[in-house]
CSV table of C-alpha atoms and ligand atoms in Angstrom, one decimal:
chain,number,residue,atom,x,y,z
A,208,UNK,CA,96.3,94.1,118.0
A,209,UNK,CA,96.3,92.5,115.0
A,210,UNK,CA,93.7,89.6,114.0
A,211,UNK,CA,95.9,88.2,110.8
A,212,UNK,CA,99.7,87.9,110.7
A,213,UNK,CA,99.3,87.9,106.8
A,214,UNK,CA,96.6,88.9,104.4
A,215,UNK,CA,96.9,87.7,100.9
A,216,UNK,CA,95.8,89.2,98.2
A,217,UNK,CA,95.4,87.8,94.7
A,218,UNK,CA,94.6,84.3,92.5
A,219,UNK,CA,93.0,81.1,93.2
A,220,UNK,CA,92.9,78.8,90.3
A,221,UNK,CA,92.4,75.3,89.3
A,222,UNK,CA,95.0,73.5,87.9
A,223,UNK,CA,94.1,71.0,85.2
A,224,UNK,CA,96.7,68.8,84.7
A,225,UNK,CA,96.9,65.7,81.9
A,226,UNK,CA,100.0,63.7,80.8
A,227,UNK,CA,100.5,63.6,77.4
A,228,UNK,CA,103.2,61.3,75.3
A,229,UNK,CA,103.9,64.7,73.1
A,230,UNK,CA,101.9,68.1,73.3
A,231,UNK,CA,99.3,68.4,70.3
A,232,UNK,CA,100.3,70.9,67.3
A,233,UNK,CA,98.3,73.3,65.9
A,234,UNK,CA,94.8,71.2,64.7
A,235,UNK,CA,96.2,67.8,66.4
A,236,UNK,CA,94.5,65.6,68.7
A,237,UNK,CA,96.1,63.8,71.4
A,238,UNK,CA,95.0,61.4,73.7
A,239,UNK,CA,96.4,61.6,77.4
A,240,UNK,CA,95.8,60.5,81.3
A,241,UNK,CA,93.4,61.0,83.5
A,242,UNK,CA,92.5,63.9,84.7
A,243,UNK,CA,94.6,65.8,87.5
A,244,UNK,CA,92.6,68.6,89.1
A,245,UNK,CA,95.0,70.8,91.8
A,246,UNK,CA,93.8,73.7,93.8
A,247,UNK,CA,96.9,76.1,92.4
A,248,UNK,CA,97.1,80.0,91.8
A,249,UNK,CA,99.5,82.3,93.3
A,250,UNK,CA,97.7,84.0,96.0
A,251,UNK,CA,95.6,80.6,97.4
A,252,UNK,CA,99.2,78.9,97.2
A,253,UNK,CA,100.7,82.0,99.2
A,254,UNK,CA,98.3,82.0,101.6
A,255,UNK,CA,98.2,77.7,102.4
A,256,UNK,CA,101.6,78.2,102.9
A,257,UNK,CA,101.4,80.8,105.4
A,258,UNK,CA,98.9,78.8,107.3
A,259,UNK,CA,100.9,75.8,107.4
A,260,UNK,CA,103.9,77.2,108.5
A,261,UNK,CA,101.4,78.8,111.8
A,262,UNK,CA,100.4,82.2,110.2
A,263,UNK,CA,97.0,83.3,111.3
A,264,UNK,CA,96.2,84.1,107.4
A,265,UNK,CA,93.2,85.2,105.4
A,266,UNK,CA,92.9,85.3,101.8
A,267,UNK,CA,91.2,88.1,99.2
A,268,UNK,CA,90.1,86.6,96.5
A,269,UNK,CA,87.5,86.0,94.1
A,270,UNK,CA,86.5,81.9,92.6
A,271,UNK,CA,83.1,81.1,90.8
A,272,UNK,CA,80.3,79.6,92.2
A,273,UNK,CA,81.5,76.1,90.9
A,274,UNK,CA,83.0,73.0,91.8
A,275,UNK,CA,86.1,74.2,91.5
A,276,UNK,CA,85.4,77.5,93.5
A,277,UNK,CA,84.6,75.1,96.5
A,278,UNK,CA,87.6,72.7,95.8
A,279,UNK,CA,89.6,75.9,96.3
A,280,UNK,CA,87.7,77.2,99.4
A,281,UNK,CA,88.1,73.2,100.8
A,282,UNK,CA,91.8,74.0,100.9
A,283,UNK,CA,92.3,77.3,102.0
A,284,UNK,CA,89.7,76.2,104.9
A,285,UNK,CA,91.6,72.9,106.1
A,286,UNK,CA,95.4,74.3,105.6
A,287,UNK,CA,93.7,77.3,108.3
A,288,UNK,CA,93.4,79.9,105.5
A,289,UNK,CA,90.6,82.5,106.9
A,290,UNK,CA,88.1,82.8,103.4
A,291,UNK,CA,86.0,85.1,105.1
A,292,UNK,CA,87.6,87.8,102.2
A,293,UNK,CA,86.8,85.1,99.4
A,294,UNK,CA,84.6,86.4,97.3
A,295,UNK,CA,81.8,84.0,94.9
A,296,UNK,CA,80.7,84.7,91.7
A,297,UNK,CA,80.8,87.0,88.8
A,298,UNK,CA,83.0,84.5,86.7
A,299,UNK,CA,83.7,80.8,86.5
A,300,UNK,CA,86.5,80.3,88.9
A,301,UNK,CA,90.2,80.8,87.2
A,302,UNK,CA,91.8,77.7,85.4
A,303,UNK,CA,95.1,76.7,84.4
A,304,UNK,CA,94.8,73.6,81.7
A,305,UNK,CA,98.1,72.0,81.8
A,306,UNK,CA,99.6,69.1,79.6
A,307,UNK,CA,103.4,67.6,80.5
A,308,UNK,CA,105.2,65.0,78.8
A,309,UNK,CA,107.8,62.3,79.4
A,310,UNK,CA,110.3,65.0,79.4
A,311,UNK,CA,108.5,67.5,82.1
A,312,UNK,CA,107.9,69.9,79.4
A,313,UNK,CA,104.8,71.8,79.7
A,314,UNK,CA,102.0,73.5,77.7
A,315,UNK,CA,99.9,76.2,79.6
A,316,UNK,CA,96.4,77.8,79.0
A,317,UNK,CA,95.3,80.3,82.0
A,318,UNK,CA,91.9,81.4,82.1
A,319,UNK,CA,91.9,84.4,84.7
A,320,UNK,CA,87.8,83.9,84.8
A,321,UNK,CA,86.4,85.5,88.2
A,322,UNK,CA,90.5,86.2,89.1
A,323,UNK,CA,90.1,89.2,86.6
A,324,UNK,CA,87.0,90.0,88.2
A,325,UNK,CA,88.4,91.0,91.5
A,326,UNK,CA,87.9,94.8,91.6
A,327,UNK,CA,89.6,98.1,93.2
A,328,UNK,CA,85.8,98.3,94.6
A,329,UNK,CA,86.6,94.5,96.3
A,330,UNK,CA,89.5,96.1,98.3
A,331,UNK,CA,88.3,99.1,99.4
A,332,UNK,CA,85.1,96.9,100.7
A,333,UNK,CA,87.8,94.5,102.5
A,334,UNK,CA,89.1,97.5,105.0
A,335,UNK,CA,88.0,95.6,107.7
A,336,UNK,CA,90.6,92.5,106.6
A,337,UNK,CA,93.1,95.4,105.9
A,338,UNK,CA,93.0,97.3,109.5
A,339,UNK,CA,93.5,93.6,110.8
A,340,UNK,CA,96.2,92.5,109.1
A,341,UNK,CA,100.1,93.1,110.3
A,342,UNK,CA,101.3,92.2,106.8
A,343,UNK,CA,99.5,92.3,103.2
A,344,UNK,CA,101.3,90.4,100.1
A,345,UNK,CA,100.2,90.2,96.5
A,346,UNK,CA,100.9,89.1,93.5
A,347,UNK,CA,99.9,89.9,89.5
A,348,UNK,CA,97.5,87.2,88.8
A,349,UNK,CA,95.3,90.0,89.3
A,350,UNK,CA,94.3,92.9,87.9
A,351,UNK,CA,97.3,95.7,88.3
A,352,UNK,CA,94.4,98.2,89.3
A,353,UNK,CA,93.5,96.1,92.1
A,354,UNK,CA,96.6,95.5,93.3
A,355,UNK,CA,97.5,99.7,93.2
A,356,UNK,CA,94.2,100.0,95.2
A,357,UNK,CA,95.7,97.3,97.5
A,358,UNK,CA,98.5,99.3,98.5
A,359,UNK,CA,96.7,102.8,98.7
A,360,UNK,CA,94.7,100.8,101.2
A,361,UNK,CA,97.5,100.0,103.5
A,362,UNK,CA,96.8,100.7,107.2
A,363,UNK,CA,99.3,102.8,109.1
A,364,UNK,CA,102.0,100.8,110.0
A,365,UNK,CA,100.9,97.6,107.7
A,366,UNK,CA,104.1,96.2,105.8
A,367,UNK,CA,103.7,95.6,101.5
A,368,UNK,CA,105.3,92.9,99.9
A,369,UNK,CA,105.0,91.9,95.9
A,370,UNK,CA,106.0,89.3,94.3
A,371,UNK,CA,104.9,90.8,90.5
A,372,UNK,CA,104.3,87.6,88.8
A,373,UNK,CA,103.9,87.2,86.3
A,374,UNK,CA,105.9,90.0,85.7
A,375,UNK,CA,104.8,93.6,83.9
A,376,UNK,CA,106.2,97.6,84.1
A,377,UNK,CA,105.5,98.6,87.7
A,378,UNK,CA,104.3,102.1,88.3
A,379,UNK,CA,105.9,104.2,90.6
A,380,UNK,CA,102.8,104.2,93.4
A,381,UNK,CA,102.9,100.2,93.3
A,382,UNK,CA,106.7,100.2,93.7
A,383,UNK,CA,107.3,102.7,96.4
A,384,UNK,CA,105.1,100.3,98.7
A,385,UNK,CA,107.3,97.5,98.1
A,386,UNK,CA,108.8,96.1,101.4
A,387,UNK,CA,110.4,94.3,100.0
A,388,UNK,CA,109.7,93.8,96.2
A,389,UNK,CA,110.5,90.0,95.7
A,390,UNK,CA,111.9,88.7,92.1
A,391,UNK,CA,113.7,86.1,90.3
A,392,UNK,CA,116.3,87.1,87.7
A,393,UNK,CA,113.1,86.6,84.9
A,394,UNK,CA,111.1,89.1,86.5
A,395,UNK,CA,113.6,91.3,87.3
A,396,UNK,CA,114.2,91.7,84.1
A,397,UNK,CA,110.8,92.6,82.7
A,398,UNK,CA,110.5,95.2,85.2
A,399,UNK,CA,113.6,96.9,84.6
A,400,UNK,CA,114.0,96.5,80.9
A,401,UNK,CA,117.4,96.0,81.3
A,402,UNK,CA,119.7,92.9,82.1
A,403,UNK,CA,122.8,92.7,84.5
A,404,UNK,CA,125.7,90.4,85.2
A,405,UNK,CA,124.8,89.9,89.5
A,406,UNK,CA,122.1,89.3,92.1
A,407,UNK,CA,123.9,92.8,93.6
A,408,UNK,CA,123.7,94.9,90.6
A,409,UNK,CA,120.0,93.6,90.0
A,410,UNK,CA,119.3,94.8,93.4
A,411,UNK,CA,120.1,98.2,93.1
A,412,UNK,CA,118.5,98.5,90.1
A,413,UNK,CA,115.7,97.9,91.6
A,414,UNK,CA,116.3,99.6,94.3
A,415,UNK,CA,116.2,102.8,92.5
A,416,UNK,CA,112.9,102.4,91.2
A,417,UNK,CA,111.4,102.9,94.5
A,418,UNK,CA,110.9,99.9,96.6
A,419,UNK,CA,111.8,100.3,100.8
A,420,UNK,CA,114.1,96.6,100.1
A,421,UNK,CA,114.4,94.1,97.2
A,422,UNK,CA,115.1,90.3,97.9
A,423,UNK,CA,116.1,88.5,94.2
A,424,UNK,CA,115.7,84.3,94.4
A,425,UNK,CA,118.1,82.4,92.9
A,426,UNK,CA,116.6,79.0,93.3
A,427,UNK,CA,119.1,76.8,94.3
A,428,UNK,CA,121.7,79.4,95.2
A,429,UNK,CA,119.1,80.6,98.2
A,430,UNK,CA,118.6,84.7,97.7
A,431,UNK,CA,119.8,88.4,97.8
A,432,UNK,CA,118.4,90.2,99.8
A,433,UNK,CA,119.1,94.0,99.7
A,434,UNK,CA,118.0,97.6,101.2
A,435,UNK,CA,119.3,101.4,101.6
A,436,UNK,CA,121.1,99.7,104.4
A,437,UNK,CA,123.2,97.0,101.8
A,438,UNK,CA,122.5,93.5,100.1
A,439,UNK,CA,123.5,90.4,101.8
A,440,UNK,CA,123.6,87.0,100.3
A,441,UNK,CA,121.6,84.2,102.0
A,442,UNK,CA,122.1,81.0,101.3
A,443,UNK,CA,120.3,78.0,100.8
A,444,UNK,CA,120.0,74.4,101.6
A,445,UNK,CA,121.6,72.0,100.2
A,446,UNK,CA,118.6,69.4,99.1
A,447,UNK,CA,117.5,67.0,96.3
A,448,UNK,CA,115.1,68.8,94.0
A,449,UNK,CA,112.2,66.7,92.8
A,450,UNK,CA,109.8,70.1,92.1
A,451,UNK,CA,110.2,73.8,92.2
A,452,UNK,CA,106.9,74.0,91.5
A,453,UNK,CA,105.7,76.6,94.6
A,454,UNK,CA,108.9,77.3,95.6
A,455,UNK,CA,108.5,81.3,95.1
A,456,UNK,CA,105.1,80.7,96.6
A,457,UNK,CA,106.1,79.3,99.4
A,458,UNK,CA,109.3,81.4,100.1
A,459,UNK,CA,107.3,84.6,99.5
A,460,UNK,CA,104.5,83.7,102.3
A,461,UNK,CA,107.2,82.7,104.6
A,462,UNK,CA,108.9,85.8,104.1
A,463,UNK,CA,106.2,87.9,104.7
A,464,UNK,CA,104.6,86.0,107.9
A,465,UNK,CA,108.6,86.5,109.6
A,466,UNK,CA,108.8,89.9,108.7
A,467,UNK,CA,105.1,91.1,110.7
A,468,UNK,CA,106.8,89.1,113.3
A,469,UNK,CA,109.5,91.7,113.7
A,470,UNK,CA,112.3,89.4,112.2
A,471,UNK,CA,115.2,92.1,109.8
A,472,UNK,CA,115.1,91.0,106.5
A,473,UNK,CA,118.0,88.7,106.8
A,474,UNK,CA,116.7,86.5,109.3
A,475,UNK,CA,113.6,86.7,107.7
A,476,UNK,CA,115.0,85.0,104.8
A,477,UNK,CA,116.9,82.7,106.0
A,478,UNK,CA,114.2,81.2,107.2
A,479,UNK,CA,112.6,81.7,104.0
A,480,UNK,CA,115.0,79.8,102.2
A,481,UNK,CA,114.7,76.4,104.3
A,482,UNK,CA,110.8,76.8,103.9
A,483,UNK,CA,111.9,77.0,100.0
A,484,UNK,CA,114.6,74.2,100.1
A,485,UNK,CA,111.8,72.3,102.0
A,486,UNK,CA,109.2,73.0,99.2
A,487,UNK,CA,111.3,71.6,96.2
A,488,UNK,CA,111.7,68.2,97.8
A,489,UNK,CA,108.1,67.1,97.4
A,490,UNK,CA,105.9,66.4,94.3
A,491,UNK,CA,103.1,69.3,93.6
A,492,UNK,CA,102.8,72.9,94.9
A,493,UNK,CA,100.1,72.9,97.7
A,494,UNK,CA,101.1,69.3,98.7
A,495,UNK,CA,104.7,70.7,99.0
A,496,UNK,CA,104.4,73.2,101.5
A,497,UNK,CA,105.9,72.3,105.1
A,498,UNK,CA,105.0,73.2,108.5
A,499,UNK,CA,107.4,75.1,110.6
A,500,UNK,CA,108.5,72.0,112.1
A,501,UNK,CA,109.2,70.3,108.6
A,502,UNK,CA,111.2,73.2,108.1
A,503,UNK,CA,113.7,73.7,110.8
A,504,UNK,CA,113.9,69.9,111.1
A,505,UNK,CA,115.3,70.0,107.1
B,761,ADP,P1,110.7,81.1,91.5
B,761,ADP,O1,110.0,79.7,91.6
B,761,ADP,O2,109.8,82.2,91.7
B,761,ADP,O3,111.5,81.2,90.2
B,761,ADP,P2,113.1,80.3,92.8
B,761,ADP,O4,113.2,79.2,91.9
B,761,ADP,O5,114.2,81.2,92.9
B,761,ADP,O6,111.7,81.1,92.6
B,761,ADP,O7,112.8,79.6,94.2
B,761,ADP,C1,112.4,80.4,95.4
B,761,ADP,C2,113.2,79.9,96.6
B,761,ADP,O8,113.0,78.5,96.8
B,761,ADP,C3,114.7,80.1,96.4
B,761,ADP,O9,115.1,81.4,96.8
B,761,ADP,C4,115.3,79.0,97.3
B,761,ADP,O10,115.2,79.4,98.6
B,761,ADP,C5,114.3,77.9,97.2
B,761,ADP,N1,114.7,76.9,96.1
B,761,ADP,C6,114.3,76.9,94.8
B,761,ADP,N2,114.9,75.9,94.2
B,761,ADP,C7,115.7,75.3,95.1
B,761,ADP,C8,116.6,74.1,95.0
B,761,ADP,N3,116.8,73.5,93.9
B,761,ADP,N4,117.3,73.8,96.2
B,761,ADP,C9,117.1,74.5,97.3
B,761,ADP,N5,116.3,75.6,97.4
B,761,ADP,C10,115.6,75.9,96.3
């Protein structure tokens, strides 16, 4: 019996956002909005998702002991996120200072802060989370030695899947966990070293570094998903984009909450796509995530 449908494990960050008319140069000052502050970071996005769509969900992660720790705690705690992994202190929390102009062009400074802090010895102290859990995702807004301690801390019969973002050279231990290992074309490419003309041929690439199954997102065109079994092309929904911002969030949690259900990787993904589809047509990343009902309503 399994406490948590999903255990996520990786980033919370604050996202500081300002509109600018034009990003500053080098030794320029600019004057902009007000501040925008966002509760943002891969693995607290991954893991609101989850919890709105109905996944009993729990988060590993590690904030400051500052206001914006608690802003991020507030929203894992009223989407249903389980913090009872989120760890305080050691760091200020992660930031991500963002300006956008007119166009939607962006400028981005991260500051990992008490992300970079969370250790191998944070996991192997989480095994109670882990025994619970019928699924574990992560992503790379972490330390890569945490997340290769994540996976050699699986529980028998508990199902791995990465999204490596942003991306990096995978070793072999972190890839043969993968089930699936979940890219866009971008990271694809940084893991492989190579390019390739299709989703298909990306696949099994990919497939022959190790991972169990591969599923590649193609934003608009839905996703490919592919295993020793063959790839299959899934889809997506036709809908106005306003912002993609989340969408691999979202589709990655949804993903991995339908697969601990028992659902093949296809139907897992379709799904996955209309949670996507749904994500794109709202402003903002948390904000954008839908509920289950949101989602087979689209
Ligand atoms: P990432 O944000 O990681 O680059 P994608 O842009 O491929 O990932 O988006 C992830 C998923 O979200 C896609 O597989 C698709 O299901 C959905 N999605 C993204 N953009 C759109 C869009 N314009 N229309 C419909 N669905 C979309």
């Amino acid at each position: 019996m399994h406490d948590y449908d999903l255990l996520v494990v990786g980033s919370a960050n604050a996202d500081l956002v300002i509109g600018v008319d034009r990003r500053p140069e080098a030794g320029e000052t600019v004057l902009g909005s007000d501040l925008a502050v966002h509760p943002g970071g891969k693995g607290a996005n991954q893991a609101v998702a989850a919890a709105r769509l109905g996944a009993r969900t729990a988060l590993l992660a590690r904030v400051g002991d500052d206001g914006h720790g608690r802003l991020l705690l507030e929203s894992q705690r009223s989407a249903g996120v389980d913090t009872i992994g989120v760890l305080v202190g050691g760091a200020p929390t992660g930031v991500a200072l963002i300006t956008v102009d007119p166009s939607g062009d962006n400028s981005i400074v991260v500051s990992p802060g008490a992300n970079a802090r969370l250790t191998p010895g944070d996991v192997r102290a989480a095994a109670g989370l882990f025994a619970a859990s019928r699924v574990v995702s992560a992503q790379l807004e972490i330390p890569l030695e945490t997340v290769a301690e994540v996976v050699r801390n699986l529980a028998p019969g508990t199902r791995f899947v990465l999204n490596p973002s942003p991306p990096v050279p995978l070793p072999a231990e972190i890839l043969s966990a993968c089930d699936p290992l979940v890219v866009n074309e971008h990271e694809a490419r940084v893991i492989l070293g190579t390019t390739h003309d299709s989703a298909e041929e990306w696949a099994s690439a990919l497939l022959a570094l190790g991972p169990r199954s591969v599923v590649i997102t193609l934003g608009a065109e839905g996703a490919l998903v592919a295993s020793g079994s063959g790839s299959v092309t899934v889809p997506s929904v036709k809908v106005a984009a306003i912002d993609t911002t989340g969408a691999g969030d979202a589709f990655t949690a949804a993903l991995a909450w339908r697969l601990g259900l028992g659902e093949d990787l296809p139907t897992a993904a379709a799904f996955a796509v209309r949670v996507g589809a749904a994500t794109v047509t709202k402003e903002g990343a948390q904000t954008s995530f839908p509920t289950t009902e949101e989602t087979r309503a689209l």
